[in-house]
Structure formats: structure tokens, C-alpha cells
PDB file of C-alpha atoms in Angstrom:
ATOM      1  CA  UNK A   1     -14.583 -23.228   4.572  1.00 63.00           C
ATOM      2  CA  UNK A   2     -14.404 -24.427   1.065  1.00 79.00           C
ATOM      3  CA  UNK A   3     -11.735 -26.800  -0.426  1.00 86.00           C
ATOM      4  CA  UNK A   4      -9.161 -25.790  -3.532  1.00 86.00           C
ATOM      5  CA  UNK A   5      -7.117 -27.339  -5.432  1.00 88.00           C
ATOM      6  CA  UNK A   6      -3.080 -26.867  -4.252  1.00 88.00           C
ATOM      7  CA  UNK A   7      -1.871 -25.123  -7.938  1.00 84.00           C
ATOM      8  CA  UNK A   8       1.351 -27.117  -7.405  1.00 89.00           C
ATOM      9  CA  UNK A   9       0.496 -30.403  -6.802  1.00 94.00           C
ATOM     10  CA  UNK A  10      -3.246 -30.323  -7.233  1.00 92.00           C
ATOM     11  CA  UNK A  11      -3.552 -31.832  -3.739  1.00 93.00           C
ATOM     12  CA  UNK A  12      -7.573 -30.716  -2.170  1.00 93.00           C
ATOM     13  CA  UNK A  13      -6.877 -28.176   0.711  1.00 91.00           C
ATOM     14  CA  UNK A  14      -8.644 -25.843   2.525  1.00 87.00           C
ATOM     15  CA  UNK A  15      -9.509 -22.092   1.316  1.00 79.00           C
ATOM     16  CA  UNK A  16      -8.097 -20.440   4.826  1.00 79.00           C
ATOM     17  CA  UNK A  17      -4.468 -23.103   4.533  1.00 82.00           C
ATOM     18  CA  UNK A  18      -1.671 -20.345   3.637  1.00 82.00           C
ATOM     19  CA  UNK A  19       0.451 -23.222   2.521  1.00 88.00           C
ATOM     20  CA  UNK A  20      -0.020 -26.783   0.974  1.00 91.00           C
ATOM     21  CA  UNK A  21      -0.144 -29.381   3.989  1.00 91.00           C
ATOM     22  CA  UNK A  22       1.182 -31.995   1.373  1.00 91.00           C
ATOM     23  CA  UNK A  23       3.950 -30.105  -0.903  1.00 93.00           C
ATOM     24  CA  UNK A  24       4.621 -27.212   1.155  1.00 90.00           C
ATOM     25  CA  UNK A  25       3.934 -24.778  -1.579  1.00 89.00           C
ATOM     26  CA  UNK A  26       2.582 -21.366  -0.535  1.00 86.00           C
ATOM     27  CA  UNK A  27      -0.602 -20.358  -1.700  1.00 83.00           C
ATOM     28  CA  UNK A  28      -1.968 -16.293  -2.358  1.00 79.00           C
ATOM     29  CA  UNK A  29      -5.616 -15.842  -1.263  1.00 80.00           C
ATOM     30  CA  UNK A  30      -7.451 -14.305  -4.672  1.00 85.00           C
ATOM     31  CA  UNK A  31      -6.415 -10.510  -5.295  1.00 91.00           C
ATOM     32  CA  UNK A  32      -4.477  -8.002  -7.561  1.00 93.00           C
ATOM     33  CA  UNK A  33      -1.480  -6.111  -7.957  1.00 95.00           C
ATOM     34  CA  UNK A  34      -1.729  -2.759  -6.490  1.00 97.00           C
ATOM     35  CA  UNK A  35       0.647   0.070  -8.027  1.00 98.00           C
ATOM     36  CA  UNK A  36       1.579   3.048  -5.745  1.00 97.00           C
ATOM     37  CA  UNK A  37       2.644   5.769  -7.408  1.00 96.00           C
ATOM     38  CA  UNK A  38       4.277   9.022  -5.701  1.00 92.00           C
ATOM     39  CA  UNK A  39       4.631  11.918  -8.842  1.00 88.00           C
ATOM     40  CA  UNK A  40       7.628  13.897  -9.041  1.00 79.00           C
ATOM     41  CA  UNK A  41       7.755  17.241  -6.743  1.00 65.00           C
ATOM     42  CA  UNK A  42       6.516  20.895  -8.716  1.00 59.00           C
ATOM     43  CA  UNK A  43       6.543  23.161  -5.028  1.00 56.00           C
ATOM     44  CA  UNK A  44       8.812  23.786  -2.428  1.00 52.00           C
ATOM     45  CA  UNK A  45       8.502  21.415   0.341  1.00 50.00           C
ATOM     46  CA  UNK A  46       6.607  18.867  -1.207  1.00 51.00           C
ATOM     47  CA  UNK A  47       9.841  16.816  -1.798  1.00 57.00           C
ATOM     48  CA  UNK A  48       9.158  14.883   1.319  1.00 71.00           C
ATOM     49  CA  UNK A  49       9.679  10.987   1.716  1.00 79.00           C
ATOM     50  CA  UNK A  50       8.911   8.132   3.881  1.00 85.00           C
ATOM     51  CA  UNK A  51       7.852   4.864   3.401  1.00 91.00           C
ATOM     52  CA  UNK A  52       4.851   3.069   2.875  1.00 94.00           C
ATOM     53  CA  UNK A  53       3.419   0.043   5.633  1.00 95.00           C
ATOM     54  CA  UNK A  54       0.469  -2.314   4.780  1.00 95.00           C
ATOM     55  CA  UNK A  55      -0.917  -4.275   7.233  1.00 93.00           C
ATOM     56  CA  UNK A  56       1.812  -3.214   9.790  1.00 91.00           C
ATOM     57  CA  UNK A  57       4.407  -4.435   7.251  1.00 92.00           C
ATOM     58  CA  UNK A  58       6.863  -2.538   5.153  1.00 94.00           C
ATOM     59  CA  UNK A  59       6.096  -2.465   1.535  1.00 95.00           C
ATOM     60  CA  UNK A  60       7.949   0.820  -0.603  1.00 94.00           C
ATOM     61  CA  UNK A  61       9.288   4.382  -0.495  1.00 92.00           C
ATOM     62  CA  UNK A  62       6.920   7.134  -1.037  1.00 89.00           C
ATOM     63  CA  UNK A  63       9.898   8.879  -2.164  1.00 87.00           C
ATOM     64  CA  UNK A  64       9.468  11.464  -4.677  1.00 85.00           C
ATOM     65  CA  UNK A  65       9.251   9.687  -8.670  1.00 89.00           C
ATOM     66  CA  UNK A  66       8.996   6.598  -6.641  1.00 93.00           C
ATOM     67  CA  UNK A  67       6.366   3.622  -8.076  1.00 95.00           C
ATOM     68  CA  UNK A  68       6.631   0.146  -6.924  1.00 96.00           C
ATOM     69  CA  UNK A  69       3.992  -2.972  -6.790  1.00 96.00           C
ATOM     70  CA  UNK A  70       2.898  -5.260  -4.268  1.00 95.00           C
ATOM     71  CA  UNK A  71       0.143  -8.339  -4.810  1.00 93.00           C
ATOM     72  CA  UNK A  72      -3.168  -7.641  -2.198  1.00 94.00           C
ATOM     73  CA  UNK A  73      -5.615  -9.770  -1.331  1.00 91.00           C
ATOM     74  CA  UNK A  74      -9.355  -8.602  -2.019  1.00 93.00           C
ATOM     75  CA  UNK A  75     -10.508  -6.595   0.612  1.00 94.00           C
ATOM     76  CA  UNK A  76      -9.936  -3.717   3.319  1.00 96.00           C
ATOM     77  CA  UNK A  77      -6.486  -3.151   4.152  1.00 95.00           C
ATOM     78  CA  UNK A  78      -4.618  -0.596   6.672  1.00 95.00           C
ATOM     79  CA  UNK A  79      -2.014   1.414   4.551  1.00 95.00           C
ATOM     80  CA  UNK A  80       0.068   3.665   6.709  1.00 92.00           C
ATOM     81  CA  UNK A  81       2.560   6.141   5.316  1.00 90.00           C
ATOM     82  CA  UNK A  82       5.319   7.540   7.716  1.00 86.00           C
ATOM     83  CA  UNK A  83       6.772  10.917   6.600  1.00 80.00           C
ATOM     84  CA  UNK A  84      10.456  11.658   7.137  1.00 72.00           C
ATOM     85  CA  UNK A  85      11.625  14.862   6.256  1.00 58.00           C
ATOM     86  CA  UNK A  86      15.216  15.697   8.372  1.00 52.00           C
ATOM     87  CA  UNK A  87      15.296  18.948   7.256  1.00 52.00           C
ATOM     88  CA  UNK A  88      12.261  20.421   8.947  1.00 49.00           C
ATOM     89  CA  UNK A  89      11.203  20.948  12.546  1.00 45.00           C
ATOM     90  CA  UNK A  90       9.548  17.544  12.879  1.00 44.00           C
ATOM     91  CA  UNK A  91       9.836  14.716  11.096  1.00 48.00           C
ATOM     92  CA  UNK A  92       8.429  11.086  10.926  1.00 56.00           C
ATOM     93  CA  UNK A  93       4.582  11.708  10.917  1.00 58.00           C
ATOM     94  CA  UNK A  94       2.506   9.241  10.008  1.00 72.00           C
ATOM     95  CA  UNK A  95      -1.363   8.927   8.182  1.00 78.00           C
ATOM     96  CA  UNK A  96      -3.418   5.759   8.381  1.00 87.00           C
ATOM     97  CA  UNK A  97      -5.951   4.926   5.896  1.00 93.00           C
ATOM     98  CA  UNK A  98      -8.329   2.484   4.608  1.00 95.00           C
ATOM     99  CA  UNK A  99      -7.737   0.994   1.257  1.00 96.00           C
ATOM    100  CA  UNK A 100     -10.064  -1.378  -0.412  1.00 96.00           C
ATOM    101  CA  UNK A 101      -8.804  -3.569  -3.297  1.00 96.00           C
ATOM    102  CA  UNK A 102     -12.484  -4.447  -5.119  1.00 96.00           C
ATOM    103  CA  UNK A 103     -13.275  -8.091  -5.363  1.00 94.00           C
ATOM    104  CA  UNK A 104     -12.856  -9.317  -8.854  1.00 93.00           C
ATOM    105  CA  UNK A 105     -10.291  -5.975  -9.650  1.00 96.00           C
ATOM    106  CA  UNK A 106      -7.660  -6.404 -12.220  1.00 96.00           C
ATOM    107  CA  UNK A 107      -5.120  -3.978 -10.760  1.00 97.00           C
ATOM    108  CA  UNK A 108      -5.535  -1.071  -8.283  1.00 98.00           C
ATOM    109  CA  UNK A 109      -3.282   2.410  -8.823  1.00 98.00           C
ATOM    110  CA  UNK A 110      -2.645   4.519  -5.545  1.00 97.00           C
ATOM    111  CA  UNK A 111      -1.332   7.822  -5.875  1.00 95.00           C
ATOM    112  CA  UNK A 112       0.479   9.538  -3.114  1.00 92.00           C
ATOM    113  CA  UNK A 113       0.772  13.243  -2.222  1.00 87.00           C
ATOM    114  CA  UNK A 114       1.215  15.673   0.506  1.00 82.00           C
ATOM    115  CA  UNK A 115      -1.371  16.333   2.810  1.00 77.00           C
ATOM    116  CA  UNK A 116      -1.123  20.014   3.601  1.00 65.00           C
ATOM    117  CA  UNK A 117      -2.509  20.602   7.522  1.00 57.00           C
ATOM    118  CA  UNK A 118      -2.010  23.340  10.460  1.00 53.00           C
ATOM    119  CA  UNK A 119       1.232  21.916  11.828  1.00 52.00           C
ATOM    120  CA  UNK A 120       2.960  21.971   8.669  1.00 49.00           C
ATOM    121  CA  UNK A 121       2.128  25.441   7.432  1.00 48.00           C
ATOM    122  CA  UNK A 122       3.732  26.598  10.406  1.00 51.00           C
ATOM    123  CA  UNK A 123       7.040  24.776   9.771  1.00 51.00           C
ATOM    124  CA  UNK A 124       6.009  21.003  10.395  1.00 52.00           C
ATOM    125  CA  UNK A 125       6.858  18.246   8.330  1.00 54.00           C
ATOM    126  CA  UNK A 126       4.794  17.604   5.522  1.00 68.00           C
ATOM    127  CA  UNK A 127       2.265  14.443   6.029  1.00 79.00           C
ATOM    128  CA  UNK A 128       2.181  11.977   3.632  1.00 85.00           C
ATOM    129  CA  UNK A 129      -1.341  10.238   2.220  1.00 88.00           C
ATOM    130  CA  UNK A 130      -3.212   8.741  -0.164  1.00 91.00           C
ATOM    131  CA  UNK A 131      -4.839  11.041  -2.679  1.00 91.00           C
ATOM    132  CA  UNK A 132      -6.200   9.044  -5.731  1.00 94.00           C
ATOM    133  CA  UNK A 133      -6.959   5.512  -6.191  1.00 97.00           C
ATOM    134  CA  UNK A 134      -7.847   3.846  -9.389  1.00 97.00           C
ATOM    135  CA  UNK A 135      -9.402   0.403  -9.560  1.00 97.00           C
ATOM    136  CA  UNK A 136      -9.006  -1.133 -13.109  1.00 96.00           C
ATOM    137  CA  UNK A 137     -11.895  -3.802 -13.899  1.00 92.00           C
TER     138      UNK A 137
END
């Protein structure tokens, strides 16, 4: 454990405190801004949407033209992205992955696409995952 300084009222606490004993003010363990980015939809049936979880909590639509930003700590994180397409014979399926956000990374940019598999060439819904990620130094 290693001691900081509180950035609001310069107070020493610990590294592993997520908020100032003394003024209360919450502190962000060192990361980046992480951009996902969902492009708009060329094909049939890749105009699926759903909404993006990490850590277990809920964070953005992966809608179709959809882009939004959320601040990550440094590390491995779960990102799960549930699927929800009414119109076809199943809906709400769900991919887990790994995402690591670099220690030291200025920004990370996910990109989000369908994931083509056996259930949904035969009339499933289309599963949602991560395709590209781009770590900017």
C-alpha cells in the first residue's frame, strides 16, 4: 500500500481508499478513457442492438452509429455485450470478453460488430462482440 496525496484537499491517504477519509472527495484509481464505437449497419441483419456491461455494470448502447465514453482503470476488465434483437427468433444473447486497458495508455477505442455463429445463420439473433481495439500511447 502506498500513500497519495487527496487531489482535493491534499490530505496523505492510502492508494486502495476510493474516497478521501478527511474531505470526502472521491478519488479514480490511474486509467484512461475508453471509446466504444458501434459503425453504422451496410447488411441485412446486422442492425442489431443491445447494450454494453463492464464489470457487471451498465455502461452504453451498442446500438447501431452508437459511440459513447467511459473512464477505466488500468487493467483487465470483463466487458459483456447483451444482444436484443425483437424481431428474430431469439433475442438477448450475450458475449463476455476480456478487455485490457494498457498501463500508462492515453485512450483505448473498442469497436463493436456482429459476431456471425451457427445459431444465427439459421435464424438466431445476431451476437454482439468486440472486434477491434485500439490503444493510443
Amino acid at each position: 500500500m502506498a500513500m497519495i496525496k487527496c487531489p482535493e484537499c491534499g490530505r496523505e491517504i492510502s492508494d486502495t481508499a476510493s474516497v478521501c477519509p478527511g474531505c470526502g472527495a472521491p478519488l479514480r484509481k490511474p486509467g484512461c478513457t475508453v471509446r466504444f464505437e458501434r459503425p453504422g449497419a451496410f447488411l441485412m441483419g446486422t442492425a442489431v442492438s443491445g447494450m454494453v456491461y463492464v464489470d457487471g455494470q451498465q455502461v452504453g448502447s451498442a446500438a447501431t452509429g452508437s459511440t459513447f465514453e467511459v473512464y477505466l482503470s488500468y487493467g483487465e476488465h470483463s466487458v459483456s455485450i447483451e444482444s436484443n434483437d425483437a424481431t428474430r427468433f431469439s433475442s438477448r444473447r450475450s458475449s463476455a470478453e476480456t478487455l485490457n486497458v494498457p498501463l500508462g495508455a492515453k485512450s483505448v477505442i473498442v469497436t463493436i460488430k456482429p459476431k456471425g455463429d451457427v445459431f444465427s445463420v439459421f435464424g438466431g439473433a445476431t451476437k454482439l462482440g468486440i472486434a477491434n481495439v485500439e490503444v493510443v500511447q
